[in-house]
Tab-separated table of C-alpha atoms in Angstrom:
chain	number	residue	atom	x	y	z
A	1	UNK	CA	-43.468	12.217	1.121
A	2	UNK	CA	-42.825	10.806	4.597
A	3	UNK	CA	-45.324	10.318	7.427
A	4	UNK	CA	-44.164	11.160	10.944
A	5	UNK	CA	-45.203	9.706	14.262
A	6	UNK	CA	-47.239	12.816	15.004
A	7	UNK	CA	-49.700	11.918	12.217
A	8	UNK	CA	-50.072	8.408	13.632
A	9	UNK	CA	-50.754	9.949	17.020
A	10	UNK	CA	-53.337	12.254	15.422
A	11	UNK	CA	-55.158	9.252	13.924
A	12	UNK	CA	-55.051	7.480	17.281
A	13	UNK	CA	-56.519	10.543	18.956
A	14	UNK	CA	-59.692	9.880	16.919
A	15	UNK	CA	-60.680	7.402	19.613
A	16	UNK	CA	-61.725	10.335	21.804
A	17	UNK	CA	-64.403	11.816	19.486
A	18	UNK	CA	-65.639	8.321	18.657
A	19	UNK	CA	-66.179	7.496	22.330
A	20	UNK	CA	-67.725	10.875	23.084
A	21	UNK	CA	-69.909	10.825	19.942
A	22	UNK	CA	-71.114	7.278	20.595
A	23	UNK	CA	-72.122	8.246	24.113
A	24	UNK	CA	-74.211	11.078	22.692
A	25	UNK	CA	-75.951	8.695	20.272
A	26	UNK	CA	-73.850	9.320	17.183
A	27	UNK	CA	-72.790	6.768	14.555
A	28	UNK	CA	-69.210	5.682	15.303
A	29	UNK	CA	-68.495	4.844	11.650
A	30	UNK	CA	-69.493	8.273	10.479
A	31	UNK	CA	-67.465	9.879	13.243
A	32	UNK	CA	-64.443	7.766	12.268
A	33	UNK	CA	-64.811	8.666	8.591
A	34	UNK	CA	-65.116	12.337	9.422
A	35	UNK	CA	-62.041	12.207	11.650
A	36	UNK	CA	-60.007	10.507	8.910
A	37	UNK	CA	-61.036	13.111	6.341
A	38	UNK	CA	-60.145	15.909	8.737
A	39	UNK	CA	-56.773	14.331	9.497
A	40	UNK	CA	-55.986	13.932	5.801
A	41	UNK	CA	-56.876	17.551	5.113
A	42	UNK	CA	-54.575	18.700	7.925
A	43	UNK	CA	-51.867	16.410	6.561
A	44	UNK	CA	-52.158	17.853	3.048
A	45	UNK	CA	-52.108	21.392	4.406
A	46	UNK	CA	-49.018	20.696	6.511
A	47	UNK	CA	-47.293	19.095	3.517
A	48	UNK	CA	-48.157	22.077	1.288
A	49	UNK	CA	-46.643	24.505	3.803
A	50	UNK	CA	-43.343	22.586	4.007
A	51	UNK	CA	-40.391	24.143	2.163
A	52	UNK	CA	-39.315	22.378	-0.980
A	53	UNK	CA	-36.070	20.389	-0.438
A	54	UNK	CA	-35.273	20.837	-4.125
A	55	UNK	CA	-34.652	24.503	-3.429
A	56	UNK	CA	-31.420	23.559	-1.651
A	57	UNK	CA	-28.069	24.047	-3.370
A	58	UNK	CA	-25.312	21.774	-2.070
A	59	UNK	CA	-21.559	22.458	-2.059
A	60	UNK	CA	-19.009	20.092	-0.526
A	61	UNK	CA	-15.867	21.116	1.337
A	62	UNK	CA	-13.343	19.790	3.820
A	63	UNK	CA	-10.268	17.619	3.389
A	64	UNK	CA	-9.960	15.521	0.256
A	65	UNK	CA	-7.407	13.132	1.797
A	66	UNK	CA	-7.068	11.435	5.174
A	67	UNK	CA	-5.071	8.656	6.774
A	68	UNK	CA	-6.676	5.346	7.624
A	69	UNK	CA	-8.204	5.400	11.098
A	70	UNK	CA	-7.704	9.139	11.652
A	71	UNK	CA	-10.795	11.388	11.996
A	72	UNK	CA	-11.467	14.031	9.384
A	73	UNK	CA	-14.338	16.440	8.719
A	74	UNK	CA	-16.554	16.222	5.651
A	75	UNK	CA	-18.229	19.601	5.176
A	76	UNK	CA	-21.534	20.106	3.374
A	77	UNK	CA	-22.828	23.665	2.725
A	78	UNK	CA	-26.599	23.916	2.160
A	79	UNK	CA	-28.045	27.115	0.667
A	80	UNK	CA	-31.818	27.613	0.750
A	81	UNK	CA	-32.743	29.414	-2.470
A	82	UNK	CA	-36.464	29.363	-1.656
A	83	UNK	CA	-38.567	31.843	0.323
A	84	UNK	CA	-39.761	29.505	3.085
A	85	UNK	CA	-37.715	28.352	6.052
A	86	UNK	CA	-36.638	24.745	5.655
A	87	UNK	CA	-36.826	22.689	8.842
A	88	UNK	CA	-35.764	19.132	8.403
A	89	UNK	CA	-33.190	16.362	8.488
A	90	UNK	CA	-30.198	15.927	6.160
A	91	UNK	CA	-28.601	12.540	5.568
A	92	UNK	CA	-25.168	12.483	3.890
A	93	UNK	CA	-24.953	9.015	2.308
A	94	UNK	CA	-21.287	8.046	2.792
A	95	UNK	CA	-20.487	4.378	2.224
A	96	UNK	CA	-20.060	2.372	5.469
A	97	UNK	CA	-16.274	2.028	5.174
A	98	UNK	CA	-15.980	5.825	5.260
A	99	UNK	CA	-16.810	5.547	8.953
A	100	UNK	CA	-19.335	8.379	9.297
A	101	UNK	CA	-19.890	8.922	13.035
A	102	UNK	CA	-23.294	10.546	12.474
A	103	UNK	CA	-25.402	9.957	9.394
A	104	UNK	CA	-28.190	12.508	10.017
A	105	UNK	CA	-28.238	16.156	11.030
A	106	UNK	CA	-31.170	18.410	11.902
A	107	UNK	CA	-31.150	21.782	10.119
A	108	UNK	CA	-33.141	24.986	10.082
A	109	UNK	CA	-32.370	27.170	7.063
A	110	UNK	CA	-34.302	30.411	6.507
A	111	UNK	CA	-34.842	31.489	2.909
A	112	UNK	CA	-31.746	32.902	1.244
A	113	UNK	CA	-29.369	31.706	3.989
A	114	UNK	CA	-26.719	28.996	4.179
A	115	UNK	CA	-25.925	26.407	6.841
A	116	UNK	CA	-23.023	24.005	7.372
A	117	UNK	CA	-23.404	20.291	8.103
A	118	UNK	CA	-20.231	18.705	9.487
A	119	UNK	CA	-19.780	14.935	9.374
A	120	UNK	CA	-16.859	13.310	11.191
A	121	UNK	CA	-15.379	10.440	9.174
A	122	UNK	CA	-13.090	7.776	10.624
A	123	UNK	CA	-12.350	5.578	7.567
A	124	UNK	CA	-11.833	1.857	8.053
A	125	UNK	CA	-10.460	1.003	4.594
A	126	UNK	CA	-7.951	2.516	2.197
A	127	UNK	CA	-8.842	3.872	-1.218
A	128	UNK	CA	-11.618	6.102	-2.545
A	129	UNK	CA	-14.500	6.481	-0.068
A	130	UNK	CA	-17.507	8.068	-1.761
A	131	UNK	CA	-20.831	9.725	-1.102
A	132	UNK	CA	-22.985	10.007	-4.199
A	133	UNK	CA	-26.072	11.757	-2.821
A	134	UNK	CA	-27.676	13.670	0.031
A	135	UNK	CA	-31.234	12.970	1.209
A	136	UNK	CA	-33.190	15.935	2.565
A	137	UNK	CA	-36.473	15.640	4.488
A	138	UNK	CA	-38.383	18.940	4.939
A	139	UNK	CA	-41.115	19.047	7.614
A	140	UNK	CA	-44.267	21.128	7.652
A	141	UNK	CA	-45.067	23.481	10.532
A	142	UNK	CA	-47.185	20.816	12.293
A	143	UNK	CA	-44.557	18.078	11.792
A	144	UNK	CA	-47.204	15.640	10.542
A	145	UNK	CA	-45.521	14.931	7.221
A	146	UNK	CA	-42.359	15.792	5.326
A	147	UNK	CA	-41.353	16.307	1.729
A	148	UNK	CA	-38.331	14.162	0.922
A	149	UNK	CA	-35.935	14.083	-2.004
A	150	UNK	CA	-32.463	12.804	-2.799
A	151	UNK	CA	-30.072	15.296	-4.359
A	152	UNK	CA	-26.934	14.416	-6.265
A	153	UNK	CA	-23.836	15.653	-4.435
A	154	UNK	CA	-20.787	13.524	-5.297
A	155	UNK	CA	-18.086	13.568	-2.629
A	156	UNK	CA	-14.787	11.699	-2.458
A	157	UNK	CA	-12.332	11.094	0.363
A	158	UNK	CA	-9.021	9.483	-0.551
A	159	UNK	CA	-7.891	7.313	2.352
A	160	UNK	CA	-4.116	6.816	2.570
A	161	UNK	CA	-2.126	4.230	4.547
A	162	UNK	CA	-1.862	5.287	8.204
A	163	UNK	CA	1.971	5.088	8.482
A	164	UNK	CA	1.756	4.336	12.202
A	165	UNK	CA	5.348	3.087	12.128
A	166	UNK	CA	6.619	6.658	11.665
A	167	UNK	CA	6.966	6.821	15.442
A	168	UNK	CA	10.035	4.578	15.029
A	169	UNK	CA	11.662	6.965	12.555
A	170	UNK	CA	13.327	9.472	14.959
A	171	UNK	CA	15.284	6.787	16.833
A	172	UNK	CA	16.431	5.158	13.575
A	173	UNK	CA	17.480	8.514	12.143
A	174	UNK	CA	19.552	9.141	15.267
A	175	UNK	CA	21.304	5.813	14.767
A	176	UNK	CA	21.799	6.669	11.112
A	177	UNK	CA	23.500	9.950	12.063
A	178	UNK	CA	25.786	8.048	14.410
A	179	UNK	CA	26.562	5.614	11.607
A	180	UNK	CA	27.391	8.417	9.170
A	181	UNK	CA	29.408	10.595	11.526
A	182	UNK	CA	30.746	8.880	14.594
A	183	UNK	CA	31.460	5.380	13.343
A	184	UNK	CA	33.730	5.637	10.312
A	185	UNK	CA	35.024	2.254	9.195
A	186	UNK	CA	38.728	1.486	9.380
A	187	UNK	CA	38.789	-1.260	6.740
A	188	UNK	CA	37.467	-0.811	3.245
A	189	UNK	CA	34.812	-3.271	2.155
A	190	UNK	CA	31.962	-3.759	-0.241
A	191	UNK	CA	29.412	-0.974	0.154
A	192	UNK	CA	31.858	1.603	1.527
A	193	UNK	CA	33.370	4.777	0.142
A	194	UNK	CA	36.287	7.000	1.174
A	195	UNK	CA	35.443	9.355	4.022
A	196	UNK	CA	38.513	11.237	5.318
A	197	UNK	CA	42.134	11.150	6.505
A	198	UNK	CA	43.153	11.397	10.144
A	199	UNK	CA	46.183	10.891	12.345
A	200	UNK	CA	47.261	7.378	13.184
A	201	UNK	CA	46.316	6.242	16.710
A	202	UNK	CA	47.911	3.280	18.458
A	203	UNK	CA	45.721	0.277	17.832
A	204	UNK	CA	44.563	1.289	14.330
A	205	UNK	CA	44.769	-1.353	11.641
A	206	UNK	CA	48.048	-0.861	9.772
A	207	UNK	CA	46.279	-1.772	6.543
A	208	UNK	CA	44.410	1.524	6.755
A	209	UNK	CA	47.619	3.624	6.664
A	210	UNK	CA	47.838	5.913	3.625
A	211	UNK	CA	51.591	5.747	2.929
A	212	UNK	CA	51.615	8.444	0.276
A	213	UNK	CA	49.839	10.961	2.502
A	214	UNK	CA	52.104	9.952	5.371
A	215	UNK	CA	55.242	10.490	3.251
A	216	UNK	CA	54.121	13.936	2.180
A	217	UNK	CA	53.455	14.846	5.774
A	218	UNK	CA	56.784	13.506	7.130
A	219	UNK	CA	58.814	15.848	4.924
A	220	UNK	CA	62.105	14.115	5.805
A	221	UNK	CA	61.622	14.353	9.571
A	222	UNK	CA	63.063	11.402	11.479
A	223	UNK	CA	60.149	10.634	13.802
A	224	UNK	CA	57.709	9.150	11.343
A	225	UNK	CA	55.370	7.660	13.921
A	226	UNK	CA	53.890	11.053	14.689
A	227	UNK	CA	53.096	11.740	11.016
A	228	UNK	CA	51.331	8.570	9.922
A	229	UNK	CA	47.916	9.129	8.350
A	230	UNK	CA	45.122	6.584	8.068
A	231	UNK	CA	42.128	6.445	5.767
A	232	UNK	CA	38.589	6.083	7.077
A	233	UNK	CA	35.618	4.795	5.153
A	234	UNK	CA	31.898	5.215	5.529
A	235	UNK	CA	28.877	3.335	4.197
A	236	UNK	CA	28.384	4.203	0.565
A	237	UNK	CA	25.589	6.573	-0.383
A	238	UNK	CA	23.398	6.712	-3.473
A	239	UNK	CA	22.701	2.998	-3.358
A	240	UNK	CA	19.500	1.470	-4.714
A	241	UNK	CA	16.742	0.012	-2.512
A	242	UNK	CA	13.962	-1.805	-4.358
A	243	UNK	CA	10.866	-2.741	-2.335
A	244	UNK	CA	8.660	-5.483	-3.784
A	245	UNK	CA	5.237	-5.805	-2.099
A	246	UNK	CA	3.310	-9.007	-2.756
A	247	UNK	CA	-0.272	-8.065	-3.662
A	248	UNK	CA	-1.368	-11.651	-4.294
A	249	UNK	CA	-3.665	-13.682	-2.101
A	250	UNK	CA	-1.043	-13.974	0.638
A	251	UNK	CA	-1.530	-10.266	1.333
A	252	UNK	CA	-5.254	-10.719	2.002
A	253	UNK	CA	-4.753	-12.744	5.187
A	254	UNK	CA	-5.557	-10.798	8.350
A	255	UNK	CA	-2.896	-10.919	11.047
A	256	UNK	CA	-3.778	-9.196	14.342
A	257	UNK	CA	-6.893	-7.707	12.688
A	258	UNK	CA	-4.861	-6.122	9.890
A	259	UNK	CA	-4.350	-7.365	6.331
A	260	UNK	CA	-0.824	-8.594	5.710
A	261	UNK	CA	-0.567	-6.168	2.786
A	262	UNK	CA	-1.181	-3.204	5.101
A	263	UNK	CA	1.693	-4.353	7.323
A	264	UNK	CA	3.872	-4.605	4.220
A	265	UNK	CA	2.987	-1.016	3.321
A	266	UNK	CA	3.857	0.145	6.845
A	267	UNK	CA	7.263	-1.518	6.640
A	268	UNK	CA	7.814	-0.101	3.145
A	269	UNK	CA	7.089	3.459	4.228
A	270	UNK	CA	9.400	3.292	7.249
A	271	UNK	CA	12.220	1.772	5.219
A	272	UNK	CA	11.744	4.308	2.415
A	273	UNK	CA	11.784	7.244	4.836
A	274	UNK	CA	14.979	5.944	6.447
A	275	UNK	CA	16.756	5.046	3.206
A	276	UNK	CA	16.045	8.351	1.505
A	277	UNK	CA	17.478	10.178	4.540
A	278	UNK	CA	20.572	7.985	4.197
A	279	UNK	CA	21.059	9.217	0.631
A	280	UNK	CA	19.860	6.050	-1.080
A	281	UNK	CA	17.360	5.855	-3.927
A	282	UNK	CA	14.168	3.929	-3.227
A	283	UNK	CA	11.822	2.259	-5.720
A	284	UNK	CA	8.510	0.548	-4.977
A	285	UNK	CA	6.967	-2.292	-6.954
A	286	UNK	CA	3.542	-3.755	-6.091
A	287	UNK	CA	3.129	-7.003	-7.999
A	288	UNK	CA	1.140	-10.253	-8.213
A	289	UNK	CA	0.762	-11.365	-11.827
A	290	UNK	CA	0.957	-7.823	-13.115
A	291	UNK	CA	2.314	-4.542	-11.852
A	292	UNK	CA	-0.347	-3.044	-9.601
A	293	UNK	CA	1.695	0.003	-8.644
A	294	UNK	CA	5.149	1.419	-9.284
A	295	UNK	CA	7.079	4.361	-7.814
A	296	UNK	CA	10.461	5.162	-9.358
A	297	UNK	CA	12.671	8.203	-9.620
A	298	UNK	CA	11.243	10.039	-6.592
A	299	UNK	CA	13.321	11.427	-3.734
A	300	UNK	CA	12.778	13.297	-0.494
A	301	UNK	CA	9.241	14.224	0.547
A	302	UNK	CA	7.919	13.457	-2.950
A	303	UNK	CA	8.887	9.801	-2.474
A	304	UNK	CA	6.600	9.188	0.512
A	305	UNK	CA	3.785	11.194	-1.073
A	306	UNK	CA	3.958	9.162	-4.277
A	307	UNK	CA	4.169	5.927	-2.312
A	308	UNK	CA	1.087	6.551	-0.163
A	309	UNK	CA	-0.903	7.730	-3.203
A	310	UNK	CA	0.058	4.562	-5.061
A	311	UNK	CA	-0.701	2.306	-2.085
A	312	UNK	CA	-4.088	3.883	-1.360
A	313	UNK	CA	-6.005	2.099	-4.137
A	314	UNK	CA	-4.235	-1.263	-4.022
A	315	UNK	CA	-6.105	-4.219	-2.552
A	316	UNK	CA	-4.811	-7.819	-2.561
A	317	UNK	CA	-5.954	-10.030	-5.421
A	318	UNK	CA	-7.015	-13.610	-4.650
A	319	UNK	CA	-4.496	-15.099	-7.098
A	320	UNK	CA	-1.059	-16.682	-6.803
A	321	UNK	CA	1.868	-14.337	-7.343
A	322	UNK	CA	4.067	-15.042	-10.370
A	323	UNK	CA	7.482	-14.982	-8.691
A	324	UNK	CA	9.288	-15.985	-11.870
A	325	UNK	CA	8.581	-12.505	-13.284
A	326	UNK	CA	10.151	-10.607	-10.362
A	327	UNK	CA	13.803	-10.778	-11.565
A	328	UNK	CA	12.829	-9.266	-14.928
A	329	UNK	CA	10.865	-6.498	-13.194
A	330	UNK	CA	13.877	-5.686	-10.996
A	331	UNK	CA	16.143	-5.570	-14.074
A	332	UNK	CA	13.816	-3.002	-15.640
A	333	UNK	CA	14.382	-0.758	-12.618
A	334	UNK	CA	18.164	-1.084	-12.344
A	335	UNK	CA	21.088	-3.250	-13.377
A	336	UNK	CA	23.441	-2.226	-10.561
A	337	UNK	CA	23.786	-4.108	-7.309
A	338	UNK	CA	20.883	-3.146	-5.038
A	339	UNK	CA	19.056	-4.093	-1.895
A	340	UNK	CA	15.869	-5.921	-2.912
A	341	UNK	CA	13.313	-6.200	-0.101
A	342	UNK	CA	10.476	-8.657	-0.755
A	343	UNK	CA	7.463	-8.332	1.520
A	344	UNK	CA	5.396	-11.497	1.360
A	345	UNK	CA	4.294	-14.556	3.345
A	346	UNK	CA	7.208	-16.944	3.840
A	347	UNK	CA	5.650	-19.383	6.275
A	348	UNK	CA	4.734	-22.529	4.366
A	349	UNK	CA	7.150	-24.668	2.309
A	350	UNK	CA	4.461	-25.302	-0.281
A	351	UNK	CA	3.443	-21.702	-0.862
A	352	UNK	CA	7.036	-20.416	-0.709
A	353	UNK	CA	8.449	-22.926	-3.220
A	354	UNK	CA	8.047	-20.644	-6.253
A	355	UNK	CA	9.565	-17.709	-4.365
A	356	UNK	CA	12.604	-19.753	-3.318
A	357	UNK	CA	13.049	-21.049	-6.856
A	358	UNK	CA	13.189	-17.506	-8.274
A	359	UNK	CA	15.598	-16.085	-5.696
A	360	UNK	CA	18.956	-17.440	-7.029
A	361	UNK	CA	18.581	-15.218	-10.091
A	362	UNK	CA	18.200	-12.223	-7.777
A	363	UNK	CA	20.808	-13.129	-5.156
A	364	UNK	CA	23.443	-13.626	-7.857
A	365	UNK	CA	23.396	-9.876	-8.492
A	366	UNK	CA	21.579	-8.236	-5.579
A	367	UNK	CA	21.358	-8.332	-1.804
A	368	UNK	CA	17.921	-9.822	-1.075
A	369	UNK	CA	15.857	-9.566	2.111
A	370	UNK	CA	12.572	-11.462	2.512
A	371	UNK	CA	10.339	-9.962	5.208
A	372	UNK	CA	7.172	-11.673	6.394
A	373	UNK	CA	4.577	-11.278	9.129
A	374	UNK	CA	4.147	-13.807	11.896
A	375	UNK	CA	0.892	-14.258	13.747
A	376	UNK	CA	1.335	-13.222	17.400
A	377	UNK	CA	-1.627	-15.419	18.351
A	378	UNK	CA	0.266	-18.450	17.076
A	379	UNK	CA	3.268	-17.504	19.196
A	380	UNK	CA	1.060	-17.146	22.257
A	381	UNK	CA	-0.958	-20.331	21.617
A	382	UNK	CA	2.103	-22.517	22.224
A	383	UNK	CA	2.038	-21.695	25.936
A	384	UNK	CA	-1.656	-22.376	26.701
A	385	UNK	CA	-2.370	-26.064	27.328
A	386	UNK	CA	-5.135	-25.886	29.926
A	387	UNK	CA	-7.643	-27.936	27.932
A	388	UNK	CA	-7.786	-30.465	25.109
A	389	UNK	CA	-8.611	-27.727	22.586
A	390	UNK	CA	-5.637	-25.691	23.794
A	391	UNK	CA	-3.338	-28.669	23.268
A	392	UNK	CA	-4.468	-29.060	19.661
A	393	UNK	CA	-4.096	-25.325	19.036
A	394	UNK	CA	-0.624	-25.332	20.593
A	395	UNK	CA	0.411	-28.269	18.404
A	396	UNK	CA	-0.876	-26.541	15.287
A	397	UNK	CA	0.902	-23.315	16.206
A	398	UNK	CA	4.154	-25.188	16.835
A	399	UNK	CA	3.840	-26.939	13.479
A	400	UNK	CA	3.281	-23.622	11.707
A	401	UNK	CA	6.333	-22.055	13.370
A	402	UNK	CA	8.492	-25.048	12.477
A	403	UNK	CA	7.377	-24.713	8.847
A	404	UNK	CA	8.268	-21.009	8.923
A	405	UNK	CA	11.716	-21.858	10.289
A	406	UNK	CA	12.231	-24.404	7.492
A	407	UNK	CA	11.354	-21.757	4.922
A	408	UNK	CA	13.790	-19.322	6.584
A	409	UNK	CA	16.585	-21.911	6.375
A	410	UNK	CA	15.807	-22.485	2.691
A	411	UNK	CA	15.949	-18.735	2.070
A	412	UNK	CA	19.385	-18.536	3.701
A	413	UNK	CA	20.638	-21.396	1.552
A	414	UNK	CA	19.796	-19.477	-1.635
A	415	UNK	CA	21.485	-16.324	-0.329
A	416	UNK	CA	18.550	-14.286	1.029
A	417	UNK	CA	18.177	-12.766	4.502
A	418	UNK	CA	14.845	-13.733	6.114
A	419	UNK	CA	13.119	-11.425	8.590
A	420	UNK	CA	9.898	-12.203	10.429
A	421	UNK	CA	7.916	-10.399	13.098
A	422	UNK	CA	4.483	-9.421	14.291
A	423	UNK	CA	2.642	-6.563	12.544
A	424	UNK	CA	3.919	-4.158	15.207
A	425	UNK	CA	7.485	-5.460	15.195
A	426	UNK	CA	8.152	-6.033	11.486
A	427	UNK	CA	8.621	-2.380	10.337
A	428	UNK	CA	11.283	-1.523	12.975
A	429	UNK	CA	12.937	-4.926	12.463
A	430	UNK	CA	13.314	-4.215	8.751
A	431	UNK	CA	14.682	-0.731	9.471
A	432	UNK	CA	17.185	-2.174	11.954
A	433	UNK	CA	18.312	-4.757	9.404
A	434	UNK	CA	18.874	-1.998	6.849
A	435	UNK	CA	21.044	-0.101	9.348
A	436	UNK	CA	22.958	-3.287	10.155
A	437	UNK	CA	23.710	-3.778	6.458
A	438	UNK	CA	24.951	-0.195	6.281
A	439	UNK	CA	27.101	-0.654	9.347
A	440	UNK	CA	28.614	-3.865	8.017
A	441	UNK	CA	29.401	-2.247	4.664
A	442	UNK	CA	27.255	-4.743	2.759
A	443	UNK	CA	25.135	-2.037	1.123
């Protein structure tokens, strides 16, 4: 049972009969006692006339999946199986990270009818967002009191990564089409495959001339210059791209109000979407000291769907990542030369020492890229020196950037390509680096 403000107001209104009765010679205590008894009787009557909230039957509907930060509707159908009209308030108890914009809704449900309660959710965290119960408060006709109960109505919303970096995909796909069609390579190199034959044009590299095809085309004619044929090459397809996301404690740090792991997932999704359009096979490995998630053998639209479903439930663990186990995990996926993209924090010589020590085993067989997030606030702090505190912050930011540059130089010495950028810039930077490797024939 719940008492409303109207009952409190009714009790307070007892001052009037007490004042009037006292002026007429009555006993104020008796008048007060009589007023309280009368108020309680009215309260009990109002409570007895209220519809039972247990007569409601609840059915959930709406979307079962949503992207992080995007609004979605959670639908709750309430059917009144009783005879009385239920007038009350319904509270759908979603957890705070589900981002319910309104937690309570007023309803009026006549007997035998059904009503819909719509709750707009804007989730603030990935993973399973749940609502275990619904609380219903049914008022009496006088609104003095309400019958209240909590009904079990489990609801689940699976929150997926937002993939905000997909806005960069059309421009990268256009560059990929140019790379595949309009920019055939004249010299064969690692990561290229035969594309086509075409007529020799003055200025072409003579090493690209196909002498056998040219001889067949000359057919004994004297002017051979008009019948020379050259080979063209294009970046090889069906290559392997292995994305390793660090789910250790480095991924828990918040950069620009976003966990570093979420930025890694954004970059992974953009790279996977681009690579699968380029005809390459993409594998995902989420690892700290154990495999937290793995996506292998998927292509096309199924690849991104499997990736976001795998990423949805993964949160960073506050433990150090075992980098010595990464080469063995990569060998389990493939033994052929591949592009291995490691998404982690490569900013401190101390924390990156184990990563650097494990890379030679990978770079001996694979092309390795290490992508990390840089704090844009640190980049901006170097230029503000208006006060003593600003000077100290600028010095600390400069020291941090110098350490990151030292780590990048160490990564280059062991054969890896370092990439660093802000949370907004890192996904397109990684995609551009992938296209540059394709263009150069290194992949």
